[in-house]
Coordinates of C-alpha atoms in Angstrom, one line a residue:
M1 CA 54.4 -13.2 -43.0
T2 CA 52.8 -15.3 -40.3
I3 CA 51.7 -12.2 -38.4
E4 CA 50.0 -10.8 -41.5
L5 CA 48.1 -14.1 -42.1
L6 CA 46.9 -14.1 -38.5
A7 CA 45.7 -10.5 -38.8
A8 CA 43.9 -11.2 -42.0
A9 CA 42.2 -14.3 -40.4
A10 CA 41.1 -12.2 -37.4
G11 CA 39.7 -9.5 -39.7
D12 CA 37.6 -12.1 -41.6
A13 CA 36.3 -13.8 -38.4
P14 CA 32.6 -13.3 -37.6
K15 CA 31.9 -10.6 -35.1
N16 CA 29.2 -11.3 -32.4
S17 CA 27.5 -8.5 -30.6
F18 CA 26.3 -9.0 -27.0
G19 CA 23.9 -7.0 -25.0
F20 CA 20.4 -6.7 -23.6
M21 CA 18.7 -6.3 -27.0
E22 CA 20.7 -9.0 -28.6
A23 CA 19.9 -11.4 -25.9
M24 CA 16.2 -10.6 -26.0
N25 CA 16.1 -10.9 -29.7
Q26 CA 17.7 -14.3 -29.6
G27 CA 15.2 -15.4 -27.0
G28 CA 12.4 -14.5 -29.4
F29 CA 8.7 -14.2 -28.6
V30 CA 8.9 -16.1 -25.3
A31 CA 11.6 -13.8 -23.9
W32 CA 9.8 -10.6 -24.9
F33 CA 6.5 -12.0 -23.5
I34 CA 8.0 -12.7 -20.1
L35 CA 9.7 -9.3 -20.1
G36 CA 6.3 -7.6 -21.0
V37 CA 4.6 -9.5 -18.1
M38 CA 7.2 -8.3 -15.6
V39 CA 7.0 -4.7 -16.9
I40 CA 3.2 -4.8 -16.4
M41 CA 3.8 -6.1 -12.8
S42 CA 6.3 -3.4 -12.0
V43 CA 4.2 -0.5 -13.4
G44 CA 1.1 -1.8 -11.6
S45 CA 3.0 -2.1 -8.3
F46 CA 4.3 1.4 -8.4
Y47 CA 0.9 2.7 -9.4
I48 CA -0.7 1.1 -6.4
L49 CA 2.1 2.3 -4.2
F50 CA 1.7 5.9 -5.0
T51 CA -2.2 5.9 -5.2
K52 CA -2.5 4.1 -1.9
L53 CA 0.1 6.3 -0.3
F54 CA -1.8 9.4 -1.4
E55 CA -5.1 7.9 -0.1
Q56 CA -3.6 7.1 3.3
R57 CA -2.0 10.4 3.7
K58 CA -5.3 12.1 2.9
V59 CA -7.1 10.1 5.6
M60 CA -4.5 10.8 8.2
N61 CA -4.5 14.6 7.4
Q62 CA -8.3 14.6 7.7
Y63 CA -8.0 13.1 11.2
K64 CA -6.3 16.3 12.4
D65 CA -9.5 18.2 11.4
V66 CA -11.5 15.7 13.3
R67 CA -9.6 16.3 16.5
A68 CA -9.5 20.0 16.1
K69 CA -13.0 20.9 14.8
F70 CA -15.4 18.0 15.1
W71 CA -15.6 17.5 18.9
S72 CA -15.9 21.2 19.5
A73 CA -19.3 21.2 17.7
P74 CA -22.5 21.2 19.8
S75 CA -23.9 18.1 18.2
L76 CA -22.9 15.3 15.8
K77 CA -24.9 16.8 13.0
D78 CA -23.1 20.1 13.4
G79 CA -19.8 18.3 13.6
A80 CA -20.5 16.3 10.5
T81 CA -20.8 19.5 8.5
K82 CA -17.2 20.4 9.4
L83 CA -15.9 17.2 7.9
E84 CA -15.1 16.7 4.2
K85 CA -17.8 14.9 2.2
N86 CA -17.0 11.3 1.1
S87 CA -14.3 11.0 3.7
A88 CA -13.8 8.0 6.0
W89 CA -14.6 10.1 9.1
R90 CA -17.7 11.6 7.6
Q91 CA -18.9 8.1 6.7
L92 CA -18.5 6.9 10.3
V93 CA -20.4 9.9 11.6
D94 CA -23.2 9.5 9.1
D95 CA -23.5 5.8 9.8
A96 CA -23.6 6.6 13.5
L97 CA -26.4 9.1 13.1
I98 CA -28.4 6.6 11.0
A99 CA -27.8 3.9 13.6
D100 CA -28.9 6.3 16.4
D101 CA -32.1 7.1 14.6
Q102 CA -32.8 3.4 14.1
H103 CA -31.9 2.3 17.6
A104 CA -34.6 4.6 19.1
K105 CA -37.1 2.2 17.7
M106 CA -35.7 -0.7 19.8
T107 CA -37.1 -1.5 23.2
D108 CA -34.2 -3.5 24.6
K109 CA -31.4 -1.2 25.7
L110 CA -28.8 -4.0 25.4
E111 CA -30.0 -4.8 21.9
A112 CA -29.8 -1.1 21.0
H113 CA -26.2 -0.9 22.2
D114 CA -25.2 -3.9 20.2
W115 CA -26.9 -2.4 17.1
M116 CA -24.9 0.8 17.4
H117 CA -21.7 -1.1 18.0
G118 CA -22.4 -3.4 15.0
S119 CA -23.3 -0.6 12.7
L120 CA -20.0 1.3 13.5
A121 CA -18.0 -2.0 13.1
R122 CA -19.5 -2.6 9.7
S123 CA -18.6 1.0 8.7
E124 CA -15.1 0.5 9.8
D125 CA -14.8 -2.8 7.9
A126 CA -16.0 -1.1 4.7
I127 CA -13.4 1.6 5.1
N128 CA -10.6 -0.8 5.9
S129 CA -11.6 -2.9 2.9
K130 CA -11.4 0.1 0.6
L131 CA -8.0 1.0 2.0
A132 CA -6.7 -2.5 1.5
G133 CA -7.7 -2.5 -2.2
G134 CA -4.8 -3.2 -4.5
L135 CA -2.6 -4.7 -1.8
P136 CA -3.3 -8.3 -2.9
F137 CA -1.8 -7.4 -6.3
L138 CA 1.4 -6.3 -4.5
A139 CA 1.5 -9.6 -2.6
T140 CA 0.9 -11.5 -5.8
V141 CA 3.7 -9.7 -7.6
G142 CA 6.1 -10.2 -4.7
A143 CA 5.4 -13.9 -4.6
T144 CA 5.3 -14.7 -8.4
A145 CA 7.7 -12.3 -10.1
P146 CA 10.8 -14.3 -9.1
F147 CA 9.3 -17.4 -10.6
V148 CA 8.3 -15.6 -13.8
G149 CA 11.9 -14.5 -14.1
L150 CA 13.0 -18.1 -13.3
L151 CA 10.9 -19.3 -16.2
G152 CA 12.9 -17.0 -18.5
T153 CA 16.1 -18.3 -16.9
V154 CA 15.1 -22.0 -17.5
I155 CA 14.3 -21.2 -21.1
G156 CA 17.6 -19.4 -21.6
I157 CA 19.6 -22.2 -20.2
Y158 CA 17.6 -24.7 -22.3
R159 CA 18.5 -22.7 -25.5
A160 CA 22.1 -22.6 -24.4
L161 CA 22.2 -26.4 -24.1
I162 CA 20.6 -26.8 -27.5
N163 CA 23.2 -24.6 -29.0
I164 CA 26.0 -26.6 -27.4
G165 CA 24.5 -29.8 -28.7
M166 CA 24.2 -28.5 -32.2
A167 CA 27.7 -27.0 -32.3
G168 CA 29.3 -29.9 -30.5
S169 CA 31.3 -27.5 -28.3
A170 CA 30.6 -25.0 -25.6
S171 CA 32.1 -22.0 -27.4
I172 CA 31.3 -18.6 -25.9
D173 CA 29.6 -17.4 -29.1
K174 CA 27.1 -20.2 -28.8
V175 CA 26.1 -19.9 -25.2
A176 CA 26.7 -16.2 -24.4
G177 CA 23.4 -15.0 -25.8
P178 CA 21.1 -17.6 -24.1
V179 CA 23.0 -17.5 -20.8
G180 CA 22.9 -13.7 -20.8
E181 CA 19.1 -13.8 -21.4
A182 CA 18.8 -16.2 -18.5
L183 CA 20.7 -13.9 -16.1
I184 CA 18.8 -10.9 -17.3
M185 CA 15.4 -12.6 -16.6
T186 CA 16.6 -13.6 -13.1
A187 CA 17.7 -10.0 -12.3
I188 CA 14.5 -8.5 -13.6
G189 CA 12.3 -10.9 -11.6
L190 CA 14.1 -9.8 -8.4
L191 CA 13.9 -6.1 -9.3
V192 CA 10.1 -6.4 -9.8
A193 CA 9.5 -8.5 -6.6
V194 CA 11.6 -6.7 -4.0
P195 CA 9.9 -3.2 -4.4
A196 CA 6.4 -4.9 -4.4
V197 CA 7.2 -6.7 -1.1
F198 CA 8.5 -3.6 0.5
A199 CA 5.5 -1.6 -0.7
Y200 CA 3.0 -4.2 0.6
N201 CA 4.5 -4.3 4.1
W202 CA 4.8 -0.5 4.4
L203 CA 1.2 0.1 3.2
Q204 CA -0.1 -2.7 5.5
S205 CA 1.6 -1.1 8.5
R206 CA 0.0 2.3 7.6
N207 CA -3.4 0.7 7.2
K208 CA -3.0 -0.8 10.6
R209 CA -2.4 2.6 12.1
I210 CA -5.4 4.0 10.3
G211 CA -7.5 1.1 11.5
E212 CA -6.5 1.9 15.1
M213 CA -7.5 5.6 14.6
L214 CA -10.9 4.5 13.1
S215 CA -11.6 2.2 16.0
A216 CA -10.8 4.9 18.6
F217 CA -13.0 7.4 16.8
S218 CA -15.9 4.8 16.6
T219 CA -15.5 4.2 20.4
D220 CA -15.7 7.9 21.0
L221 CA -18.8 8.2 18.8
L222 CA -20.5 5.4 20.7
A223 CA -19.7 6.9 24.0
Y224 CA -20.9 10.3 22.9
I225 CA -24.2 9.0 21.7
N226 CA -24.9 6.7 24.6
S227 CA -24.1 9.5 27.1
N228 CA -26.2 12.1 25.2
G229 CA -23.1 14.2 24.5
T230 CA -21.7 14.1 28.0
V231 CA -18.7 11.9 27.3
K232 CA -16.4 13.1 24.5
P233 CA -12.7 13.6 23.9
S234 CA -11.2 16.8 25.3
A235 CA -10.1 19.5 22.9
P236 CA -6.5 18.9 21.8
T237 CA -5.5 22.5 22.5
A238 CA -6.6 22.2 26.1
A239 CA -4.9 18.9 26.5
K240 CA -1.7 20.3 25.0
A241 CA -1.9 23.3 27.3
R242 CA -2.2 21.0 30.4
T243 CA 0.7 18.8 29.4
T244 CA 3.0 21.7 28.5
A245 CA 2.2 23.9 31.4
A246 CA 4.8 23.4 34.1
P247 CA 4.3 24.4 37.7
K248 CA 6.2 27.5 38.9
P249 CA 9.0 26.8 41.2
A250 CA 8.4 27.7 44.9
A251 CA 10.0 30.8 46.1
A252 CA 12.9 30.3 48.4
P253 CA 12.2 31.1 52.0
K254 CA 13.6 34.4 53.2
K255 CA 16.2 34.2 55.9

């Protein structure tokens, strides 16, 4: 008889459902708003990661054409036609040609050299600024996403304390929802911040490599113009042939 009464009481007890949607619904507008902000941060971070990665890869692949085709041209103007339009390398060459035409009007040779160097430096800075576009957003997401999640955590804990105070006891059905919401917000904040930080550092390192390539190319352009085409990098095929060619072993002396 006692067992039957306990079974009946258990069947009449209220059933509480726990899960992500239940916790968010209990959190109300504030919980959904914080979740929406972090979703926007995450989508924006991955969008910038893939678009910048594609842009960097394109610039690096174009540099192979520069080494293979550009320096084999008889002049800078002819070499510029072998480069893709609206590319970083074509921009440097065009700016170098414009600076070369302008520096012919200067009487001081030192001033002309500084003008050429400054023009190429400005062109490099413009390209580097374009490549760095979007990276501040990644840095902002990596720095603020954990705190946005922490805001949801604080609100969830606060609601749990209110439920405890109203019920007079810390029963699991009163605190499970708010505490679950708090833990979810903490986890989402970390899941948004960590990929953004990794993407920022990786893209920055690749931009640094591209910046070194741009600086070397600008130096070669400046040397080519100031030497009237005498000084220029050697063809990569010839250099490769020189490095890979091994001297033939000397024949053993006949006895």
